[in-house]
Amino acid sequence: MTADTVTDVFEEHRPVLTGVAYRMLGRVADAEDVVQEAWLRWSAETRDDVREPRAYLCRITTRLAIDRLRHVQARREAYVGPWLPEPVVTDFGAAVPDTAERAMLADSVSLAVLVVLESLSPLERAVFVLREAFGFPYAEIAATLDRSESAVRQLAGRARRHVEEGRPRFDVDPAERRDVTERFLAAASGGDLDALLLLLAPDVRLVGDSGGKAKAPLRVMQSADKVGRFLFAVAKQPIVQSEFRFLELNGGPALLILSGGVPDAVFQLDVVDGLVQCVYIVRNPDKIAALAP
């Protein structure tokens, strides 16, 4: 390959590599570091025997992501309060025209799934991401992880069961989720506690991520009454030059709150049967700064 061809091939597959790394690590900076390291290895190695660049590059990226994940897990143990993945804008555009494929990619990057993936082992997480999000054959995953195909199938089964147990069990229409999000905002900002409580499931959870750098609950809150009253109190607090924007983050509608043009918080809801099952709030400025308009 010429130098230009080497670069072109890598850039062609960069979106997939970034997608794998982000789903493995849940943080954009970590994913970008892994992809950059994959590029350095790709550009420095002899590639004459590489027949499938996509598989080869995904193999490098996955192995690097597994190593990085083992290091960052120790860092997250010292994290102040609950840890949530860094929200990312998801716009698959014309690159993913198939509705079923778009739905699969959106689901695999949702906060609900990424939070569950945090409880998997690095190998289980890698198998789940490669198989469920990107449809890699078991034989190819086995080669990537240097494991037997039967062992990979067992890892995939365990990971899939764990994820299914931990995420919402019903498909949610995106339009319904957007409608509930809008009504949620209207009730909270309008000071209508009764309307807000009607939108919350009895066992609704609220998970706030600030990393100790902003105000947010340091423990997961649960129950409609506790969550509703907390959100009602938060909505009463004035925000300097506040602005609200709807974005598609992690495959679903989310609310971005700006203060003086600077991202202040991201709200995203898990909705099942028209009721909010979980409220995610990300206020760590390191995680939301990239969402600035």
PDB file of C-alpha atoms in Angstrom:
ATOM      1  CA  MET A   1       0.000   0.000   0.000  1.00  0.00           C
ATOM      2  CA  THR A   2       1.099   3.568  -0.649  1.00  0.00           C
ATOM      3  CA  ALA A   3       1.063   6.093   2.180  1.00  0.00           C
ATOM      4  CA  ASP A   4      -2.130   7.628   0.781  1.00  0.00           C
ATOM      5  CA  THR A   5      -3.798   4.226   0.531  1.00  0.00           C
ATOM      6  CA  VAL A   6      -2.815   3.360   4.099  1.00  0.00           C
ATOM      7  CA  THR A   7      -4.428   6.573   5.329  1.00  0.00           C
ATOM      8  CA  ASP A   8      -7.529   6.201   3.131  1.00  0.00           C
ATOM      9  CA  VAL A   9      -8.176   2.642   4.313  1.00  0.00           C
ATOM     10  CA  PHE A  10      -7.878   3.645   7.955  1.00  0.00           C
ATOM     11  CA  GLU A  11     -10.135   6.685   7.538  1.00  0.00           C
ATOM     12  CA  GLU A  12     -12.730   4.528   5.793  1.00  0.00           C
ATOM     13  CA  HIS A  13     -12.981   2.338   8.875  1.00  0.00           C
ATOM     14  CA  ARG A  14     -12.461   5.033  11.520  1.00  0.00           C
ATOM     15  CA  PRO A  15     -16.221   5.396  12.329  1.00  0.00           C
ATOM     16  CA  VAL A  16     -16.482   1.673  13.123  1.00  0.00           C
ATOM     17  CA  LEU A  17     -13.290   1.723  15.175  1.00  0.00           C
ATOM     18  CA  THR A  18     -14.469   4.751  17.131  1.00  0.00           C
ATOM     19  CA  GLY A  19     -17.852   3.088  17.650  1.00  0.00           C
ATOM     20  CA  VAL A  20     -16.244  -0.062  19.033  1.00  0.00           C
ATOM     21  CA  ALA A  21     -13.876   1.894  21.301  1.00  0.00           C
ATOM     22  CA  TYR A  22     -16.593   4.186  22.655  1.00  0.00           C
ATOM     23  CA  ARG A  23     -18.942   1.292  23.447  1.00  0.00           C
ATOM     24  CA  MET A  24     -16.063  -0.454  25.195  1.00  0.00           C
ATOM     25  CA  LEU A  25     -14.960   2.573  27.226  1.00  0.00           C
ATOM     26  CA  GLY A  26     -17.913   4.964  27.519  1.00  0.00           C
ATOM     27  CA  ARG A  27     -15.704   8.029  27.189  1.00  0.00           C
ATOM     28  CA  VAL A  28     -14.859   9.893  24.000  1.00  0.00           C
ATOM     29  CA  ALA A  29     -11.300  10.861  24.977  1.00  0.00           C
ATOM     30  CA  ASP A  30     -10.428   7.262  25.865  1.00  0.00           C
ATOM     31  CA  ALA A  31     -11.960   6.031  22.613  1.00  0.00           C
ATOM     32  CA  GLU A  32     -10.036   8.595  20.569  1.00  0.00           C
ATOM     33  CA  ASP A  33      -6.781   7.641  22.308  1.00  0.00           C
ATOM     34  CA  VAL A  34      -7.367   3.988  21.453  1.00  0.00           C
ATOM     35  CA  VAL A  35      -8.157   4.760  17.820  1.00  0.00           C
ATOM     36  CA  GLN A  36      -5.057   6.955  17.565  1.00  0.00           C
ATOM     37  CA  GLU A  37      -2.927   4.120  18.936  1.00  0.00           C
ATOM     38  CA  ALA A  38      -4.549   1.761  16.415  1.00  0.00           C
ATOM     39  CA  TRP A  39      -3.588   4.195  13.639  1.00  0.00           C
ATOM     40  CA  LEU A  40       0.030   4.323  14.824  1.00  0.00           C
ATOM     41  CA  ARG A  41       0.232   0.545  14.770  1.00  0.00           C
ATOM     42  CA  TRP A  42      -1.532   0.283  11.409  1.00  0.00           C
ATOM     43  CA  SER A  43       0.735   2.863   9.776  1.00  0.00           C
ATOM     44  CA  ALA A  44       3.923   1.304  11.162  1.00  0.00           C
ATOM     45  CA  GLU A  45       3.238  -2.367  10.437  1.00  0.00           C
ATOM     46  CA  THR A  46       3.705  -4.427   7.288  1.00  0.00           C
ATOM     47  CA  ARG A  47       0.261  -5.028   5.814  1.00  0.00           C
ATOM     48  CA  ASP A  48       1.042  -7.248   2.851  1.00  0.00           C
ATOM     49  CA  ASP A  49      -0.789 -10.219   4.369  1.00  0.00           C
ATOM     50  CA  VAL A  50      -3.865  -8.239   5.509  1.00  0.00           C
ATOM     51  CA  ARG A  51      -6.819  -9.429   3.427  1.00  0.00           C
ATOM     52  CA  GLU A  52      -9.604  -7.828   5.479  1.00  0.00           C
ATOM     53  CA  PRO A  53      -8.531  -4.401   6.780  1.00  0.00           C
ATOM     54  CA  ARG A  54     -11.803  -3.880   8.694  1.00  0.00           C
ATOM     55  CA  ALA A  55     -11.387  -7.094  10.671  1.00  0.00           C
ATOM     56  CA  TYR A  56      -7.682  -6.442  11.207  1.00  0.00           C
ATOM     57  CA  LEU A  57      -8.230  -2.888  12.451  1.00  0.00           C
ATOM     58  CA  CYS A  58     -11.120  -3.915  14.701  1.00  0.00           C
ATOM     59  CA  ARG A  59      -8.907  -6.603  16.181  1.00  0.00           C
ATOM     60  CA  ILE A  60      -6.208  -4.050  17.055  1.00  0.00           C
ATOM     61  CA  THR A  61      -8.748  -1.552  18.393  1.00  0.00           C
ATOM     62  CA  THR A  62     -10.595  -4.107  20.514  1.00  0.00           C
ATOM     63  CA  ARG A  63      -7.433  -5.413  22.130  1.00  0.00           C
ATOM     64  CA  LEU A  64      -6.264  -1.878  22.887  1.00  0.00           C
ATOM     65  CA  ALA A  65      -9.688  -1.017  24.308  1.00  0.00           C
ATOM     66  CA  ILE A  66      -9.632  -4.071  26.582  1.00  0.00           C
ATOM     67  CA  ASP A  67      -6.246  -2.999  27.967  1.00  0.00           C
ATOM     68  CA  ARG A  68      -7.461   0.588  28.428  1.00  0.00           C
ATOM     69  CA  LEU A  69     -10.681  -0.587  30.111  1.00  0.00           C
ATOM     70  CA  ARG A  70      -8.754  -2.554  32.703  1.00  0.00           C
ATOM     71  CA  HIS A  71      -6.858   0.605  33.628  1.00  0.00           C
ATOM     72  CA  VAL A  72      -9.811   2.993  33.705  1.00  0.00           C
ATOM     73  CA  GLN A  73     -11.923   0.652  35.843  1.00  0.00           C
ATOM     74  CA  ALA A  74      -9.556   1.304  38.738  1.00  0.00           C
ATOM     75  CA  ARG A  75      -9.847   5.037  38.110  1.00  0.00           C
ATOM     76  CA  ARG A  76     -13.637   4.860  38.184  1.00  0.00           C
ATOM     77  CA  GLU A  77     -13.590   3.203  41.604  1.00  0.00           C
ATOM     78  CA  ALA A  78     -12.382   6.548  42.992  1.00  0.00           C
ATOM     79  CA  TYR A  79     -14.965   8.557  41.041  1.00  0.00           C
ATOM     80  CA  VAL A  80     -17.115  10.894  43.148  1.00  0.00           C
ATOM     81  CA  GLY A  81     -20.752   9.768  42.976  1.00  0.00           C
ATOM     82  CA  PRO A  82     -22.352   7.604  40.259  1.00  0.00           C
ATOM     83  CA  TRP A  83     -20.485   7.250  36.962  1.00  0.00           C
ATOM     84  CA  LEU A  84     -22.307   7.613  33.639  1.00  0.00           C
ATOM     85  CA  PRO A  85     -20.934   7.340  30.102  1.00  0.00           C
ATOM     86  CA  GLU A  86     -20.061  10.541  28.307  1.00  0.00           C
ATOM     87  CA  PRO A  87     -23.071  11.593  26.178  1.00  0.00           C
ATOM     88  CA  VAL A  88     -22.388  11.653  22.439  1.00  0.00           C
ATOM     89  CA  VAL A  89     -24.415  13.024  19.548  1.00  0.00           C
ATOM     90  CA  THR A  90     -25.724  10.165  17.411  1.00  0.00           C
ATOM     91  CA  ASP A  91     -26.591  10.981  13.847  1.00  0.00           C
ATOM     92  CA  PHE A  92     -26.093   7.914  11.691  1.00  0.00           C
ATOM     93  CA  GLY A  93     -27.286   9.801   8.609  1.00  0.00           C
ATOM     94  CA  ALA A  94     -27.201   8.221   5.179  1.00  0.00           C
ATOM     95  CA  ALA A  95     -24.317   5.966   6.239  1.00  0.00           C
ATOM     96  CA  VAL A  96     -26.825   3.666   7.966  1.00  0.00           C
ATOM     97  CA  PRO A  97     -29.988   3.731   5.840  1.00  0.00           C
ATOM     98  CA  ASP A  98     -31.497   0.481   7.104  1.00  0.00           C
ATOM     99  CA  THR A  99     -34.034   1.060   9.876  1.00  0.00           C
ATOM    100  CA  ALA A 100     -33.264  -2.210  11.679  1.00  0.00           C
ATOM    101  CA  GLU A 101     -29.526  -1.533  11.627  1.00  0.00           C
ATOM    102  CA  ARG A 102     -30.047   2.023  12.869  1.00  0.00           C
ATOM    103  CA  ALA A 103     -32.180   0.730  15.746  1.00  0.00           C
ATOM    104  CA  MET A 104     -29.529  -1.845  16.662  1.00  0.00           C
ATOM    105  CA  LEU A 105     -26.732   0.738  16.680  1.00  0.00           C
ATOM    106  CA  ALA A 106     -28.833   3.216  18.659  1.00  0.00           C
ATOM    107  CA  ASP A 107     -29.729   0.597  21.266  1.00  0.00           C
ATOM    108  CA  SER A 108     -26.123  -0.541  21.680  1.00  0.00           C
ATOM    109  CA  VAL A 109     -24.992   3.016  22.462  1.00  0.00           C
ATOM    110  CA  SER A 110     -27.887   3.935  24.782  1.00  0.00           C
ATOM    111  CA  LEU A 111     -27.050   5.045  28.310  1.00  0.00           C
ATOM    112  CA  ALA A 112     -29.131   2.184  29.713  1.00  0.00           C
ATOM    113  CA  VAL A 113     -27.064  -0.427  27.856  1.00  0.00           C
ATOM    114  CA  LEU A 114     -23.708   1.278  28.441  1.00  0.00           C
ATOM    115  CA  VAL A 115     -24.424   1.453  32.180  1.00  0.00           C
ATOM    116  CA  VAL A 116     -25.134  -2.290  32.227  1.00  0.00           C
ATOM    117  CA  LEU A 117     -21.977  -2.973  30.206  1.00  0.00           C
ATOM    118  CA  GLU A 118     -19.980  -1.415  33.042  1.00  0.00           C
ATOM    119  CA  SER A 119     -20.759  -4.486  35.145  1.00  0.00           C
ATOM    120  CA  LEU A 120     -19.384  -6.942  32.556  1.00  0.00           C
ATOM    121  CA  SER A 121     -15.836  -8.203  32.411  1.00  0.00           C
ATOM    122  CA  PRO A 122     -13.687  -6.615  29.690  1.00  0.00           C
ATOM    123  CA  LEU A 123     -13.890  -9.798  27.595  1.00  0.00           C
ATOM    124  CA  GLU A 124     -17.671 -10.074  27.977  1.00  0.00           C
ATOM    125  CA  ARG A 125     -18.042  -6.437  27.027  1.00  0.00           C
ATOM    126  CA  ALA A 126     -15.862  -6.881  23.945  1.00  0.00           C
ATOM    127  CA  VAL A 127     -17.844  -9.895  22.783  1.00  0.00           C
ATOM    128  CA  PHE A 128     -21.158  -8.116  23.320  1.00  0.00           C
ATOM    129  CA  VAL A 129     -20.054  -4.996  21.442  1.00  0.00           C
ATOM    130  CA  LEU A 130     -18.590  -6.863  18.483  1.00  0.00           C
ATOM    131  CA  ARG A 131     -21.467  -9.311  18.194  1.00  0.00           C
ATOM    132  CA  GLU A 132     -24.559  -7.326  19.155  1.00  0.00           C
ATOM    133  CA  ALA A 133     -23.617  -3.867  17.894  1.00  0.00           C
ATOM    134  CA  PHE A 134     -21.573  -4.706  14.814  1.00  0.00           C
ATOM    135  CA  GLY A 135     -22.624  -8.231  13.895  1.00  0.00           C
ATOM    136  CA  PHE A 136     -19.171  -9.796  13.819  1.00  0.00           C
ATOM    137  CA  PRO A 137     -19.151 -13.591  13.290  1.00  0.00           C
ATOM    138  CA  TYR A 138     -18.212 -15.664  16.320  1.00  0.00           C
ATOM    139  CA  ALA A 139     -15.162 -17.047  14.510  1.00  0.00           C
ATOM    140  CA  GLU A 140     -13.861 -13.537  13.858  1.00  0.00           C
ATOM    141  CA  ILE A 141     -14.443 -12.493  17.487  1.00  0.00           C
ATOM    142  CA  ALA A 142     -12.612 -15.630  18.627  1.00  0.00           C
ATOM    143  CA  ALA A 143      -9.602 -14.651  16.500  1.00  0.00           C
ATOM    144  CA  THR A 144      -9.755 -11.098  17.828  1.00  0.00           C
ATOM    145  CA  LEU A 145      -9.724 -12.213  21.462  1.00  0.00           C
ATOM    146  CA  ASP A 146      -7.485 -15.259  20.965  1.00  0.00           C
ATOM    147  CA  ARG A 147     -10.173 -17.527  22.394  1.00  0.00           C
ATOM    148  CA  SER A 148     -11.961 -20.592  21.064  1.00  0.00           C
ATOM    149  CA  GLU A 149     -15.254 -20.063  19.267  1.00  0.00           C
ATOM    150  CA  SER A 150     -17.107 -22.107  21.909  1.00  0.00           C
ATOM    151  CA  ALA A 151     -15.661 -19.912  24.663  1.00  0.00           C
ATOM    152  CA  VAL A 152     -16.753 -16.787  22.781  1.00  0.00           C
ATOM    153  CA  ARG A 153     -20.279 -18.150  22.402  1.00  0.00           C
ATOM    154  CA  GLN A 154     -20.424 -18.742  26.159  1.00  0.00           C
ATOM    155  CA  LEU A 155     -19.181 -15.212  26.846  1.00  0.00           C
ATOM    156  CA  ALA A 156     -21.768 -13.830  24.422  1.00  0.00           C
ATOM    157  CA  GLY A 157     -24.586 -15.747  26.093  1.00  0.00           C
ATOM    158  CA  ARG A 158     -23.646 -14.537  29.565  1.00  0.00           C
ATOM    159  CA  ALA A 159     -23.245 -10.963  28.409  1.00  0.00           C
ATOM    160  CA  ARG A 160     -26.544 -10.955  26.510  1.00  0.00           C
ATOM    161  CA  ARG A 161     -28.479 -12.344  29.473  1.00  0.00           C
ATOM    162  CA  HIS A 162     -26.941  -9.800  31.813  1.00  0.00           C
ATOM    163  CA  VAL A 163     -27.746  -6.899  29.506  1.00  0.00           C
ATOM    164  CA  GLU A 164     -31.309  -8.079  28.939  1.00  0.00           C
ATOM    165  CA  GLU A 165     -31.860  -8.286  32.694  1.00  0.00           C
ATOM    166  CA  GLY A 166     -30.533  -4.784  33.284  1.00  0.00           C
ATOM    167  CA  ARG A 167     -32.140  -2.676  30.567  1.00  0.00           C
ATOM    168  CA  PRO A 168     -35.765  -1.755  29.769  1.00  0.00           C
ATOM    169  CA  ARG A 169     -37.548  -4.803  28.415  1.00  0.00           C
ATOM    170  CA  PHE A 170     -39.813  -3.068  25.914  1.00  0.00           C
ATOM    171  CA  ASP A 171     -39.100  -1.255  22.696  1.00  0.00           C
ATOM    172  CA  VAL A 172     -39.982   2.417  22.915  1.00  0.00           C
ATOM    173  CA  ASP A 173     -41.212   4.450  19.986  1.00  0.00           C
ATOM    174  CA  PRO A 174     -38.795   7.411  19.545  1.00  0.00           C
ATOM    175  CA  ALA A 175     -41.737   9.765  19.013  1.00  0.00           C
ATOM    176  CA  GLU A 176     -43.281   8.658  22.320  1.00  0.00           C
ATOM    177  CA  ARG A 177     -39.978   9.109  24.107  1.00  0.00           C
ATOM    178  CA  ARG A 178     -39.642  12.626  22.687  1.00  0.00           C
ATOM    179  CA  ASP A 179     -43.228  13.433  23.702  1.00  0.00           C
ATOM    180  CA  VAL A 180     -42.662  12.246  27.284  1.00  0.00           C
ATOM    181  CA  THR A 181     -39.407  14.215  27.432  1.00  0.00           C
ATOM    182  CA  GLU A 182     -41.190  17.391  26.310  1.00  0.00           C
ATOM    183  CA  ARG A 183     -43.995  16.886  28.831  1.00  0.00           C
ATOM    184  CA  PHE A 184     -41.391  16.178  31.505  1.00  0.00           C
ATOM    185  CA  LEU A 185     -39.680  19.496  30.748  1.00  0.00           C
ATOM    186  CA  ALA A 186     -42.980  21.376  30.691  1.00  0.00           C
ATOM    187  CA  ALA A 187     -44.079  19.956  34.038  1.00  0.00           C
ATOM    188  CA  ALA A 188     -40.721  20.580  35.730  1.00  0.00           C
ATOM    189  CA  SER A 189     -40.126  24.073  34.348  1.00  0.00           C
ATOM    190  CA  GLY A 190     -43.780  25.020  34.885  1.00  0.00           C
ATOM    191  CA  GLY A 191     -43.693  24.049  38.553  1.00  0.00           C
ATOM    192  CA  ASP A 192     -46.445  21.438  38.133  1.00  0.00           C
ATOM    193  CA  LEU A 193     -45.468  18.742  40.621  1.00  0.00           C
ATOM    194  CA  ASP A 194     -48.648  16.721  40.101  1.00  0.00           C
ATOM    195  CA  ALA A 195     -48.114  16.570  36.327  1.00  0.00           C
ATOM    196  CA  LEU A 196     -44.488  15.597  36.888  1.00  0.00           C
ATOM    197  CA  LEU A 197     -45.408  12.785  39.285  1.00  0.00           C
ATOM    198  CA  LEU A 198     -47.907  11.410  36.761  1.00  0.00           C
ATOM    199  CA  LEU A 199     -45.053  10.897  34.296  1.00  0.00           C
ATOM    200  CA  LEU A 200     -42.891   8.921  36.729  1.00  0.00           C
ATOM    201  CA  ALA A 201     -43.061   5.177  37.251  1.00  0.00           C
ATOM    202  CA  PRO A 202     -43.549   4.243  40.943  1.00  0.00           C
ATOM    203  CA  ASP A 203     -40.015   2.810  41.163  1.00  0.00           C
ATOM    204  CA  VAL A 204     -38.340   5.414  38.937  1.00  0.00           C
ATOM    205  CA  ARG A 205     -34.607   5.909  39.476  1.00  0.00           C
ATOM    206  CA  LEU A 206     -32.501   9.041  39.126  1.00  0.00           C
ATOM    207  CA  VAL A 207     -28.780   8.745  38.420  1.00  0.00           C
ATOM    208  CA  GLY A 208     -26.719  11.924  38.560  1.00  0.00           C
ATOM    209  CA  ASP A 209     -23.123  12.205  37.373  1.00  0.00           C
ATOM    210  CA  SER A 210     -21.111  15.248  38.429  1.00  0.00           C
ATOM    211  CA  GLY A 211     -17.733  13.734  39.250  1.00  0.00           C
ATOM    212  CA  GLY A 212     -17.718  16.062  42.250  1.00  0.00           C
ATOM    213  CA  LYS A 213     -17.394  19.059  39.910  1.00  0.00           C
ATOM    214  CA  ALA A 214     -21.020  20.248  40.041  1.00  0.00           C
ATOM    215  CA  LYS A 215     -24.112  19.764  42.187  1.00  0.00           C
ATOM    216  CA  ALA A 216     -25.810  16.403  41.704  1.00  0.00           C
ATOM    217  CA  PRO A 217     -26.990  13.559  43.962  1.00  0.00           C
ATOM    218  CA  LEU A 218     -24.068  11.464  45.155  1.00  0.00           C
ATOM    219  CA  ARG A 219     -26.271   8.366  45.315  1.00  0.00           C
ATOM    220  CA  VAL A 220     -28.914   6.889  43.067  1.00  0.00           C
ATOM    221  CA  MET A 221     -32.376   8.095  44.071  1.00  0.00           C
ATOM    222  CA  GLN A 222     -35.457   5.863  43.782  1.00  0.00           C
ATOM    223  CA  SER A 223     -39.255   6.258  44.009  1.00  0.00           C
ATOM    224  CA  ALA A 224     -41.563   8.677  42.238  1.00  0.00           C
ATOM    225  CA  ASP A 225     -41.998  10.838  45.321  1.00  0.00           C
ATOM    226  CA  LYS A 226     -38.268  11.318  46.004  1.00  0.00           C
ATOM    227  CA  VAL A 227     -37.321  11.808  42.359  1.00  0.00           C
ATOM    228  CA  GLY A 228     -40.279  14.069  41.614  1.00  0.00           C
ATOM    229  CA  ARG A 229     -39.683  16.345  44.585  1.00  0.00           C
ATOM    230  CA  PHE A 230     -35.958  16.529  43.853  1.00  0.00           C
ATOM    231  CA  LEU A 231     -36.590  17.536  40.230  1.00  0.00           C
ATOM    232  CA  PHE A 232     -39.259  20.007  41.339  1.00  0.00           C
ATOM    233  CA  ALA A 233     -36.758  21.657  43.711  1.00  0.00           C
ATOM    234  CA  VAL A 234     -34.052  21.736  41.039  1.00  0.00           C
ATOM    235  CA  ALA A 235     -36.423  23.361  38.538  1.00  0.00           C
ATOM    236  CA  LYS A 236     -37.062  26.195  40.999  1.00  0.00           C
ATOM    237  CA  GLN A 237     -33.399  27.167  41.099  1.00  0.00           C
ATOM    238  CA  PRO A 238     -32.619  29.948  38.605  1.00  0.00           C
ATOM    239  CA  ILE A 239     -30.043  29.323  35.887  1.00  0.00           C
ATOM    240  CA  VAL A 240     -28.159  32.326  34.526  1.00  0.00           C
ATOM    241  CA  GLN A 241     -29.134  32.986  30.885  1.00  0.00           C
ATOM    242  CA  SER A 242     -30.719  29.558  30.629  1.00  0.00           C
ATOM    243  CA  GLU A 243     -31.420  27.920  27.291  1.00  0.00           C
ATOM    244  CA  PHE A 244     -32.931  24.507  26.516  1.00  0.00           C
ATOM    245  CA  ARG A 245     -32.113  22.420  23.466  1.00  0.00           C
ATOM    246  CA  PHE A 246     -33.245  18.993  22.329  1.00  0.00           C
ATOM    247  CA  LEU A 247     -30.545  16.745  20.882  1.00  0.00           C
ATOM    248  CA  GLU A 248     -30.269  13.138  19.874  1.00  0.00           C
ATOM    249  CA  LEU A 249     -27.728  11.692  22.263  1.00  0.00           C
ATOM    250  CA  ASN A 250     -26.818   8.029  22.567  1.00  0.00           C
ATOM    251  CA  GLY A 251     -29.584   7.027  20.204  1.00  0.00           C
ATOM    252  CA  GLY A 252     -32.446   8.894  21.869  1.00  0.00           C
ATOM    253  CA  PRO A 253     -33.851  12.342  22.614  1.00  0.00           C
ATOM    254  CA  ALA A 254     -32.103  14.304  25.352  1.00  0.00           C
ATOM    255  CA  LEU A 255     -32.392  17.742  26.863  1.00  0.00           C
ATOM    256  CA  LEU A 256     -29.328  19.976  26.974  1.00  0.00           C
ATOM    257  CA  ILE A 257     -29.451  22.888  29.420  1.00  0.00           C
ATOM    258  CA  LEU A 258     -27.126  25.783  28.679  1.00  0.00           C
ATOM    259  CA  SER A 259     -26.141  28.544  31.095  1.00  0.00           C
ATOM    260  CA  GLY A 260     -24.738  31.584  29.364  1.00  0.00           C
ATOM    261  CA  GLY A 261     -24.126  29.460  26.273  1.00  0.00           C
ATOM    262  CA  VAL A 262     -22.120  26.873  28.242  1.00  0.00           C
ATOM    263  CA  PRO A 263     -23.459  23.310  28.762  1.00  0.00           C
ATOM    264  CA  ASP A 264     -24.731  23.006  32.323  1.00  0.00           C
ATOM    265  CA  ALA A 265     -26.552  19.648  32.330  1.00  0.00           C
ATOM    266  CA  VAL A 266     -27.870  16.880  30.137  1.00  0.00           C
ATOM    267  CA  PHE A 267     -31.122  15.099  30.964  1.00  0.00           C
ATOM    268  CA  GLN A 268     -32.134  11.850  29.304  1.00  0.00           C
ATOM    269  CA  LEU A 269     -35.044   9.569  30.154  1.00  0.00           C
ATOM    270  CA  ASP A 270     -35.700   5.850  29.888  1.00  0.00           C
ATOM    271  CA  VAL A 271     -39.381   5.491  29.019  1.00  0.00           C
ATOM    272  CA  VAL A 272     -41.502   2.326  29.151  1.00  0.00           C
ATOM    273  CA  ASP A 273     -45.270   2.271  28.589  1.00  0.00           C
ATOM    274  CA  GLY A 274     -45.403   6.051  28.655  1.00  0.00           C
ATOM    275  CA  LEU A 275     -43.753   6.363  32.079  1.00  0.00           C
ATOM    276  CA  VAL A 276     -40.252   7.477  32.998  1.00  0.00           C
ATOM    277  CA  GLN A 277     -38.305   4.528  34.394  1.00  0.00           C
ATOM    278  CA  CYS A 278     -34.968   6.281  34.859  1.00  0.00           C
ATOM    279  CA  VAL A 279     -33.699   9.863  34.757  1.00  0.00           C
ATOM    280  CA  TYR A 280     -30.058  10.332  33.799  1.00  0.00           C
ATOM    281  CA  ILE A 281     -28.430  13.665  34.638  1.00  0.00           C
ATOM    282  CA  VAL A 282     -24.884  14.409  33.494  1.00  0.00           C
ATOM    283  CA  ARG A 283     -23.366  17.561  34.988  1.00  0.00           C
ATOM    284  CA  ASN A 284     -19.667  16.743  34.953  1.00  0.00           C
ATOM    285  CA  PRO A 285     -18.379  19.620  32.788  1.00  0.00           C
ATOM    286  CA  ASP A 286     -15.654  17.399  31.326  1.00  0.00           C
ATOM    287  CA  LYS A 287     -18.316  15.130  29.843  1.00  0.00           C
ATOM    288  CA  ILE A 288     -20.644  17.730  28.341  1.00  0.00           C
ATOM    289  CA  ALA A 289     -18.328  20.532  27.210  1.00  0.00           C
ATOM    290  CA  ALA A 290     -18.203  19.105  23.662  1.00  0.00           C
ATOM    291  CA  LEU A 291     -21.985  19.647  23.336  1.00  0.00           C
ATOM    292  CA  ALA A 292     -21.561  23.430  23.300  1.00  0.00           C
ATOM    293  CA  PRO A 293     -23.303  24.985  20.270  1.00  0.00           C
TER     294      PRO A 293
END
